[in-house]
JSON list of C-alpha atoms in Angstrom, two decimals:
[
{"chain": "A", "resi": 1, "resn": "MET", "atom": "CA", "xyz": [-58.34, -55.35, -24.37]},
{"chain": "A", "resi": 2, "resn": "LYS", "atom": "CA", "xyz": [-59.28, -52.35, -22.29]},
{"chain": "A", "resi": 3, "resn": "LEU", "atom": "CA", "xyz": [-56.75, -50.09, -20.62]},
{"chain": "A", "resi": 4, "resn": "LEU", "atom": "CA", "xyz": [-57.33, -47.88, -17.59]},
{"chain": "A", "resi": 5, "resn": "ARG", "atom": "CA", "xyz": [-55.63, -44.50, -17.25]},
{"chain": "A", "resi": 6, "resn": "HIS", "atom": "CA", "xyz": [-54.18, -43.53, -13.86]},
{"chain": "A", "resi": 7, "resn": "TYR", "atom": "CA", "xyz": [-53.48, -39.83, -13.27]},
{"chain": "A", "resi": 8, "resn": "PHE", "atom": "CA", "xyz": [-50.90, -38.57, -10.79]},
{"chain": "A", "resi": 9, "resn": "ILE", "atom": "CA", "xyz": [-49.82, -35.09, -9.73]},
{"chain": "A", "resi": 10, "resn": "SER", "atom": "CA", "xyz": [-46.38, -34.05, -8.55]},
{"chain": "A", "resi": 11, "resn": "ASN", "atom": "CA", "xyz": [-44.24, -30.94, -8.29]},
{"chain": "A", "resi": 12, "resn": "ASN", "atom": "CA", "xyz": [-40.97, -32.82, -8.86]},
{"chain": "A", "resi": 13, "resn": "LEU", "atom": "CA", "xyz": [-39.89, -33.66, -12.42]},
{"chain": "A", "resi": 14, "resn": "ASP", "atom": "CA", "xyz": [-36.81, -35.55, -11.17]},
{"chain": "A", "resi": 15, "resn": "ASP", "atom": "CA", "xyz": [-39.04, -37.91, -9.21]},
{"chain": "A", "resi": 16, "resn": "LEU", "atom": "CA", "xyz": [-41.42, -38.33, -12.16]},
{"chain": "A", "resi": 17, "resn": "GLU", "atom": "CA", "xyz": [-38.49, -39.19, -14.42]},
{"chain": "A", "resi": 18, "resn": "LEU", "atom": "CA", "xyz": [-37.36, -41.86, -11.96]},
{"chain": "A", "resi": 19, "resn": "PHE", "atom": "CA", "xyz": [-40.96, -43.08, -11.68]},
{"chain": "A", "resi": 20, "resn": "GLU", "atom": "CA", "xyz": [-41.13, -43.48, -15.48]},
{"chain": "A", "resi": 21, "resn": "GLU", "atom": "CA", "xyz": [-37.79, -45.28, -15.64]},
{"chain": "A", "resi": 22, "resn": "GLN", "atom": "CA", "xyz": [-38.89, -47.74, -12.95]},
{"chain": "A", "resi": 23, "resn": "LEU", "atom": "CA", "xyz": [-42.19, -48.43, -14.72]},
{"chain": "A", "resi": 24, "resn": "GLU", "atom": "CA", "xyz": [-40.37, -49.07, -17.99]},
{"chain": "A", "resi": 25, "resn": "LYS", "atom": "CA", "xyz": [-37.96, -51.48, -16.25]},
{"chain": "A", "resi": 26, "resn": "GLU", "atom": "CA", "xyz": [-41.09, -53.39, -15.19]},
{"chain": "A", "resi": 27, "resn": "ASN", "atom": "CA", "xyz": [-42.10, -53.74, -18.88]},
{"chain": "A", "resi": 28, "resn": "ILE", "atom": "CA", "xyz": [-44.62, -50.93, -19.08]},
{"chain": "A", "resi": 29, "resn": "ALA", "atom": "CA", "xyz": [-44.07, -49.45, -22.53]},
{"chain": "A", "resi": 30, "resn": "THR", "atom": "CA", "xyz": [-43.06, -45.83, -23.06]},
{"chain": "A", "resi": 31, "resn": "ALA", "atom": "CA", "xyz": [-46.18, -45.39, -25.22]},
{"chain": "A", "resi": 32, "resn": "GLN", "atom": "CA", "xyz": [-48.27, -46.02, -22.09]},
{"chain": "A", "resi": 33, "resn": "ILE", "atom": "CA", "xyz": [-46.62, -43.25, -20.03]},
{"chain": "A", "resi": 34, "resn": "HIS", "atom": "CA", "xyz": [-46.96, -39.47, -20.44]},
{"chain": "A", "resi": 35, "resn": "VAL", "atom": "CA", "xyz": [-46.30, -36.26, -18.53]},
{"chain": "A", "resi": 36, "resn": "LEU", "atom": "CA", "xyz": [-48.31, -33.08, -19.02]},
{"chain": "A", "resi": 37, "resn": "SER", "atom": "CA", "xyz": [-46.82, -29.84, -17.78]},
{"chain": "A", "resi": 38, "resn": "ASN", "atom": "CA", "xyz": [-46.81, -26.14, -18.49]},
{"chain": "A", "resi": 39, "resn": "ASP", "atom": "CA", "xyz": [-43.07, -26.19, -17.71]},
{"chain": "A", "resi": 40, "resn": "ILE", "atom": "CA", "xyz": [-42.02, -27.25, -21.21]},
{"chain": "A", "resi": 41, "resn": "GLU", "atom": "CA", "xyz": [-38.38, -26.34, -20.66]},
{"chain": "A", "resi": 42, "resn": "GLY", "atom": "CA", "xyz": [-38.27, -28.29, -17.39]},
{"chain": "A", "resi": 43, "resn": "VAL", "atom": "CA", "xyz": [-39.65, -31.37, -19.12]},
{"chain": "A", "resi": 44, "resn": "ARG", "atom": "CA", "xyz": [-37.10, -31.04, -21.90]},
{"chain": "A", "resi": 45, "resn": "GLN", "atom": "CA", "xyz": [-34.32, -31.02, -19.32]},
{"chain": "A", "resi": 46, "resn": "HIS", "atom": "CA", "xyz": [-35.51, -34.50, -18.31]},
{"chain": "A", "resi": 47, "resn": "PRO", "atom": "CA", "xyz": [-34.90, -36.45, -21.52]},
{"chain": "A", "resi": 48, "resn": "HIS", "atom": "CA", "xyz": [-36.39, -39.68, -20.20]},
{"chain": "A", "resi": 49, "resn": "LEU", "atom": "CA", "xyz": [-39.81, -38.11, -19.56]},
{"chain": "A", "resi": 50, "resn": "HIS", "atom": "CA", "xyz": [-42.29, -38.78, -22.34]},
{"chain": "A", "resi": 51, "resn": "GLU", "atom": "CA", "xyz": [-44.23, -35.55, -22.68]},
{"chain": "A", "resi": 52, "resn": "VAL", "atom": "CA", "xyz": [-47.73, -35.23, -24.09]},
{"chain": "A", "resi": 53, "resn": "GLN", "atom": "CA", "xyz": [-47.32, -34.10, -27.68]},
{"chain": "A", "resi": 54, "resn": "SER", "atom": "CA", "xyz": [-48.69, -30.65, -28.47]},
{"chain": "A", "resi": 55, "resn": "PHE", "atom": "CA", "xyz": [-51.27, -32.09, -30.86]},
{"chain": "A", "resi": 56, "resn": "MET", "atom": "CA", "xyz": [-52.77, -34.10, -27.98]},
{"chain": "A", "resi": 57, "resn": "LYS", "atom": "CA", "xyz": [-52.94, -31.07, -25.68]},
{"chain": "A", "resi": 58, "resn": "ILE", "atom": "CA", "xyz": [-55.70, -29.57, -27.81]},
{"chain": "A", "resi": 59, "resn": "ASP", "atom": "CA", "xyz": [-59.16, -31.03, -28.40]},
{"chain": "A", "resi": 60, "resn": "ILE", "atom": "CA", "xyz": [-59.03, -31.20, -32.20]},
{"chain": "A", "resi": 61, "resn": "VAL", "atom": "CA", "xyz": [-59.75, -34.94, -32.50]},
{"chain": "A", "resi": 62, "resn": "HIS", "atom": "CA", "xyz": [-62.65, -35.00, -30.04]},
{"chain": "A", "resi": 63, "resn": "SER", "atom": "CA", "xyz": [-64.21, -31.83, -31.43]},
{"chain": "A", "resi": 64, "resn": "GLY", "atom": "CA", "xyz": [-63.67, -33.06, -34.99]},
{"chain": "A", "resi": 65, "resn": "LEU", "atom": "CA", "xyz": [-65.56, -36.26, -34.16]},
{"chain": "A", "resi": 66, "resn": "ILE", "atom": "CA", "xyz": [-68.41, -34.22, -32.73]},
{"chain": "A", "resi": 67, "resn": "GLY", "atom": "CA", "xyz": [-68.35, -32.17, -35.94]},
{"chain": "A", "resi": 68, "resn": "ALA", "atom": "CA", "xyz": [-68.50, -35.43, -37.95]},
{"chain": "A", "resi": 69, "resn": "ALA", "atom": "CA", "xyz": [-71.58, -36.53, -36.00]},
{"chain": "A", "resi": 70, "resn": "VAL", "atom": "CA", "xyz": [-73.27, -33.18, -36.65]},
{"chain": "A", "resi": 71, "resn": "GLY", "atom": "CA", "xyz": [-72.15, -33.37, -40.28]},
{"chain": "A", "resi": 72, "resn": "ALA", "atom": "CA", "xyz": [-73.68, -36.84, -40.67]},
{"chain": "A", "resi": 73, "resn": "CYS", "atom": "CA", "xyz": [-77.00, -35.46, -39.40]},
{"chain": "A", "resi": 74, "resn": "VAL", "atom": "CA", "xyz": [-76.80, -32.50, -41.80]},
{"chain": "A", "resi": 75, "resn": "PHE", "atom": "CA", "xyz": [-75.84, -34.84, -44.67]},
{"chain": "A", "resi": 76, "resn": "SER", "atom": "CA", "xyz": [-78.84, -37.10, -43.97]},
{"chain": "A", "resi": 77, "resn": "THR", "atom": "CA", "xyz": [-81.19, -34.13, -43.59]},
{"chain": "A", "resi": 78, "resn": "VAL", "atom": "CA", "xyz": [-80.19, -32.64, -46.94]},
{"chain": "A", "resi": 79, "resn": "LEU", "atom": "CA", "xyz": [-80.72, -35.96, -48.71]},
{"chain": "A", "resi": 80, "resn": "MET", "atom": "CA", "xyz": [-84.04, -36.63, -46.96]},
{"chain": "A", "resi": 81, "resn": "LEU", "atom": "CA", "xyz": [-85.32, -33.15, -47.82]},
{"chain": "A", "resi": 82, "resn": "THR", "atom": "CA", "xyz": [-84.22, -33.66, -51.40]},
{"chain": "A", "resi": 83, "resn": "HIS", "atom": "CA", "xyz": [-86.16, -36.91, -51.55]},
{"chain": "A", "resi": 84, "resn": "TYR", "atom": "CA", "xyz": [-89.34, -35.81, -49.74]},
{"chain": "A", "resi": 85, "resn": "LEU", "atom": "CA", "xyz": [-89.58, -32.45, -51.49]},
{"chain": "A", "resi": 86, "resn": "ASP", "atom": "CA", "xyz": [-88.86, -34.07, -54.87]},
{"chain": "A", "resi": 87, "resn": "TRP", "atom": "CA", "xyz": [-85.97, -31.72, -55.61]},
{"chain": "A", "resi": 88, "resn": "HIS", "atom": "CA", "xyz": [-84.16, -34.63, -57.25]},
{"chain": "A", "resi": 89, "resn": "LYS", "atom": "CA", "xyz": [-86.81, -34.74, -60.00]},
{"chain": "A", "resi": 90, "resn": "SER", "atom": "CA", "xyz": [-85.49, -31.51, -61.50]},
{"chain": "A", "resi": 91, "resn": "GLY", "atom": "CA", "xyz": [-83.23, -31.59, -64.52]},
{"chain": "A", "resi": 92, "resn": "ALA", "atom": "CA", "xyz": [-80.13, -31.60, -62.30]},
{"chain": "A", "resi": 93, "resn": "GLY", "atom": "CA", "xyz": [-81.11, -34.83, -60.52]},
{"chain": "A", "resi": 94, "resn": "TRP", "atom": "CA", "xyz": [-79.42, -35.99, -57.33]},
{"chain": "A", "resi": 95, "resn": "MET", "atom": "CA", "xyz": [-75.88, -34.86, -58.07]},
{"chain": "A", "resi": 96, "resn": "PRO", "atom": "CA", "xyz": [-75.99, -31.22, -56.81]},
{"chain": "A", "resi": 97, "resn": "PHE", "atom": "CA", "xyz": [-77.75, -32.30, -53.61]},
{"chain": "A", "resi": 98, "resn": "ILE", "atom": "CA", "xyz": [-75.27, -35.07, -52.91]},
{"chain": "A", "resi": 99, "resn": "PHE", "atom": "CA", "xyz": [-72.47, -32.58, -53.58]},
{"chain": "A", "resi": 100, "resn": "LEU", "atom": "CA", "xyz": [-74.09, -30.04, -51.23]},
{"chain": "A", "resi": 101, "resn": "ALA", "atom": "CA", "xyz": [-74.54, -32.69, -48.53]},
{"chain": "A", "resi": 102, "resn": "LEU", "atom": "CA", "xyz": [-70.87, -33.71, -48.81]},
{"chain": "A", "resi": 103, "resn": "ILE", "atom": "CA", "xyz": [-69.69, -30.10, -48.64]},
{"chain": "A", "resi": 104, "resn": "LEU", "atom": "CA", "xyz": [-71.80, -29.51, -45.52]},
{"chain": "A", "resi": 105, "resn": "PHE", "atom": "CA", "xyz": [-70.54, -32.76, -43.96]},
{"chain": "A", "resi": 106, "resn": "TRP", "atom": "CA", "xyz": [-66.88, -31.81, -44.45]},
{"chain": "A", "resi": 107, "resn": "PHE", "atom": "CA", "xyz": [-67.56, -28.25, -43.33]},
{"chain": "A", "resi": 108, "resn": "CYS", "atom": "CA", "xyz": [-68.95, -29.57, -40.02]},
{"chain": "A", "resi": 109, "resn": "ILE", "atom": "CA", "xyz": [-65.85, -31.71, -39.48]},
{"chain": "A", "resi": 110, "resn": "TRP", "atom": "CA", "xyz": [-63.60, -28.76, -40.31]},
{"chain": "A", "resi": 111, "resn": "GLU", "atom": "CA", "xyz": [-65.53, -26.43, -38.01]},
{"chain": "A", "resi": 112, "resn": "GLY", "atom": "CA", "xyz": [-65.43, -28.99, -35.18]},
{"chain": "A", "resi": 113, "resn": "GLY", "atom": "CA", "xyz": [-61.67, -29.30, -35.56]},
{"chain": "A", "resi": 114, "resn": "LEU", "atom": "CA", "xyz": [-61.29, -25.53, -35.69]},
{"chain": "A", "resi": 115, "resn": "ILE", "atom": "CA", "xyz": [-63.20, -25.21, -32.43]},
{"chain": "A", "resi": 116, "resn": "GLY", "atom": "CA", "xyz": [-61.04, -27.97, -30.94]},
{"chain": "A", "resi": 117, "resn": "ILE", "atom": "CA", "xyz": [-57.82, -26.13, -31.78]},
{"chain": "A", "resi": 118, "resn": "HIS", "atom": "CA", "xyz": [-58.84, -23.40, -29.35]},
{"chain": "A", "resi": 119, "resn": "ARG", "atom": "CA", "xyz": [-59.77, -25.72, -26.49]},
{"chain": "A", "resi": 120, "resn": "PRO", "atom": "CA", "xyz": [-57.63, -27.85, -24.19]},
{"chain": "A", "resi": 121, "resn": "ASN", "atom": "CA", "xyz": [-58.09, -31.60, -24.55]},
{"chain": "A", "resi": 122, "resn": "HIS", "atom": "CA", "xyz": [-61.30, -32.57, -22.77]},
{"chain": "A", "resi": 123, "resn": "LEU", "atom": "CA", "xyz": [-59.40, -35.27, -20.87]},
{"chain": "A", "resi": 124, "resn": "PHE", "atom": "CA", "xyz": [-57.08, -32.70, -19.27]},
{"chain": "A", "resi": 125, "resn": "VAL", "atom": "CA", "xyz": [-59.55, -29.95, -18.34]},
{"chain": "A", "resi": 126, "resn": "GLN", "atom": "CA", "xyz": [-59.81, -31.31, -14.80]},
{"chain": "A", "resi": 127, "resn": "PHE", "atom": "CA", "xyz": [-56.11, -30.52, -14.27]},
{"chain": "A", "resi": 128, "resn": "LYS", "atom": "CA", "xyz": [-56.24, -26.92, -15.49]},
{"chain": "A", "resi": 129, "resn": "GLN", "atom": "CA", "xyz": [-55.76, -25.40, -12.04]},
{"chain": "A", "resi": 130, "resn": "ALA", "atom": "CA", "xyz": [-53.01, -27.85, -11.04]},
{"chain": "A", "resi": 131, "resn": "LEU", "atom": "CA", "xyz": [-51.08, -27.05, -14.22]},
{"chain": "A", "resi": 132, "resn": "LYS", "atom": "CA", "xyz": [-51.60, -23.34, -13.63]},
{"chain": "A", "resi": 133, "resn": "ASP", "atom": "CA", "xyz": [-50.17, -23.81, -10.12]},
{"chain": "A", "resi": 134, "resn": "GLY", "atom": "CA", "xyz": [-46.97, -25.26, -11.59]},
{"chain": "A", "resi": 135, "resn": "LEU", "atom": "CA", "xyz": [-47.69, -28.92, -10.88]},
{"chain": "A", "resi": 136, "resn": "HIS", "atom": "CA", "xyz": [-47.11, -31.72, -13.36]},
{"chain": "A", "resi": 137, "resn": "VAL", "atom": "CA", "xyz": [-49.65, -34.36, -14.40]},
{"chain": "A", "resi": 138, "resn": "PHE", "atom": "CA", "xyz": [-48.24, -37.84, -14.98]},
{"chain": "A", "resi": 139, "resn": "TYR", "atom": "CA", "xyz": [-50.45, -40.54, -16.39]},
{"chain": "A", "resi": 140, "resn": "VAL", "atom": "CA", "xyz": [-50.11, -44.21, -17.22]},
{"chain": "A", "resi": 141, "resn": "ASP", "atom": "CA", "xyz": [-52.39, -46.35, -19.40]},
{"chain": "A", "resi": 142, "resn": "LEU", "atom": "CA", "xyz": [-52.38, -49.84, -17.91]},
{"chain": "A", "resi": 143, "resn": "TYR", "atom": "CA", "xyz": [-53.64, -53.27, -18.81]},
{"chain": "A", "resi": 144, "resn": "PRO", "atom": "CA", "xyz": [-55.36, -55.03, -15.90]},
{"chain": "A", "resi": 145, "resn": "SER", "atom": "CA", "xyz": [-52.36, -57.35, -15.53]},
{"chain": "A", "resi": 146, "resn": "GLN", "atom": "CA", "xyz": [-50.07, -54.33, -14.93]},
{"chain": "A", "resi": 147, "resn": "GLU", "atom": "CA", "xyz": [-51.97, -52.83, -11.99]},
{"chain": "A", "resi": 148, "resn": "ALA", "atom": "CA", "xyz": [-49.81, -54.63, -9.40]},
{"chain": "A", "resi": 149, "resn": "ILE", "atom": "CA", "xyz": [-46.65, -53.21, -10.98]},
{"chain": "A", "resi": 150, "resn": "LEU", "atom": "CA", "xyz": [-47.98, -49.68, -10.61]},
{"chain": "A", "resi": 151, "resn": "ASP", "atom": "CA", "xyz": [-48.90, -50.26, -6.96]},
{"chain": "A", "resi": 152, "resn": "ARG", "atom": "CA", "xyz": [-45.44, -51.62, -6.20]},
{"chain": "A", "resi": 153, "resn": "VAL", "atom": "CA", "xyz": [-43.53, -48.78, -7.94]},
{"chain": "A", "resi": 154, "resn": "LEU", "atom": "CA", "xyz": [-45.86, -46.07, -6.60]},
{"chain": "A", "resi": 155, "resn": "LYS", "atom": "CA", "xyz": [-44.90, -46.96, -3.01]},
{"chain": "A", "resi": 156, "resn": "LEU", "atom": "CA", "xyz": [-41.35, -45.76, -3.80]},
{"chain": "A", "resi": 157, "resn": "HIS", "atom": "CA", "xyz": [-42.63, -42.26, -4.67]},
{"chain": "A", "resi": 158, "resn": "PRO", "atom": "CA", "xyz": [-44.40, -40.58, -1.75]},
{"chain": "A", "resi": 159, "resn": "GLN", "atom": "CA", "xyz": [-44.32, -37.17, -3.50]},
{"chain": "A", "resi": 160, "resn": "VAL", "atom": "CA", "xyz": [-46.51, -38.50, -6.31]},
{"chain": "A", "resi": 161, "resn": "SER", "atom": "CA", "xyz": [-50.21, -38.37, -5.44]},
{"chain": "A", "resi": 162, "resn": "LEU", "atom": "CA", "xyz": [-53.02, -40.19, -7.21]},
{"chain": "A", "resi": 163, "resn": "ALA", "atom": "CA", "xyz": [-55.34, -37.73, -8.97]},
{"chain": "A", "resi": 164, "resn": "GLY", "atom": "CA", "xyz": [-57.87, -40.21, -10.33]},
{"chain": "A", "resi": 165, "resn": "THR", "atom": "CA", "xyz": [-58.50, -42.68, -13.09]},
{"chain": "A", "resi": 166, "resn": "GLY", "atom": "CA", "xyz": [-60.16, -42.34, -16.44]},
{"chain": "A", "resi": 167, "resn": "LYS", "atom": "CA", "xyz": [-60.71, -43.61, -19.93]},
{"chain": "A", "resi": 168, "resn": "SER", "atom": "CA", "xyz": [-57.57, -44.52, -21.82]},
{"chain": "A", "resi": 169, "resn": "GLU", "atom": "CA", "xyz": [-56.54, -44.47, -25.44]},
{"chain": "A", "resi": 170, "resn": "PRO", "atom": "CA", "xyz": [-57.73, -47.50, -27.39]},
{"chain": "A", "resi": 171, "resn": "HIS", "atom": "CA", "xyz": [-55.58, -50.63, -27.08]},
{"chain": "A", "resi": 172, "resn": "TRP", "atom": "CA", "xyz": [-54.81, -50.62, -30.81]},
{"chain": "A", "resi": 173, "resn": "LEU", "atom": "CA", "xyz": [-53.48, -47.05, -30.67]},
{"chain": "A", "resi": 174, "resn": "VAL", "atom": "CA", "xyz": [-51.05, -47.88, -27.86]},
{"chain": "A", "resi": 175, "resn": "LEU", "atom": "CA", "xyz": [-49.84, -50.92, -29.84]},
{"chain": "A", "resi": 176, "resn": "PHE", "atom": "CA", "xyz": [-49.44, -48.76, -32.95]},
{"chain": "A", "resi": 177, "resn": "GLN", "atom": "CA", "xyz": [-47.39, -46.20, -31.00]},
{"chain": "A", "resi": 178, "resn": "GLN", "atom": "CA", "xyz": [-45.18, -49.01, -29.69]},
{"chain": "A", "resi": 179, "resn": "LYS", "atom": "CA", "xyz": [-44.65, -50.41, -33.21]},
{"chain": "A", "resi": 180, "resn": "ILE", "atom": "CA", "xyz": [-43.70, -47.12, -34.87]},
{"chain": "A", "resi": 181, "resn": "GLY", "atom": "CA", "xyz": [-41.75, -45.79, -31.91]},
{"chain": "A", "resi": 182, "resn": "MET", "atom": "CA", "xyz": [-42.29, -42.52, -30.12]},
{"chain": "A", "resi": 183, "resn": "ILE", "atom": "CA", "xyz": [-40.96, -39.14, -31.06]},
{"chain": "A", "resi": 184, "resn": "ARG", "atom": "CA", "xyz": [-40.01, -37.32, -27.91]},
{"chain": "A", "resi": 185, "resn": "HIS", "atom": "CA", "xyz": [-40.37, -33.60, -27.26]},
{"chain": "A", "resi": 186, "resn": "CYS", "atom": "CA", "xyz": [-42.41, -32.64, -30.34]}
]
C-alpha cells in the first residue's frame, strides 16, 4: 500500500503540537507524523511532537544506496575483466579477484555513506531556507483512506500552510515503526 507525504510549514510549535494530537485522535499513528526544525530545544519543550530523528536528517541511507549501486558496477567490472583478460587462469585463480571485487563493493557503500553524513537528507533540501528562517516543517505520511481526516483537521489550523507533497517512507517501514514503538527526542 502506498503512502503519500504531505508537508506543512508553520512558525508555531504549540499549534503543530495540537495538530499532531488531533491527527492521532483520528487514528493516524505517531509513526506517520514528524516535525523537522532547527529549534531543537523548542521541539523538546513540546513533548507530544514527534521530531525527525537526527539519523534521518542526514542523507546517509540514500547516499549509501547510491554507493551500493556504484559498488555493484565496480564489482561486476572487476569480475568481467578477470574473466575476459584470463587473469583467473593464473595460479591464484578466482579468489583474489573476488576478494578485490568485494572490497571495492564495500568501499563504495562506505564512501557513499560517508558523503551522506555531510549532506542534509535529500527529501528535506527543499526546506533549507524555511528552516534557516526559523520555521518548522511538519509532515504526515498518509494512506489514501486517511486523506479526508487530514483535510478536516487542517481546517482547524489556519497558521499551518501546505508546502507540498512527496514520496513517503515504504508502508512496511511505517508498520515496523508502529510495532516497535517510537523513541522520542533522540
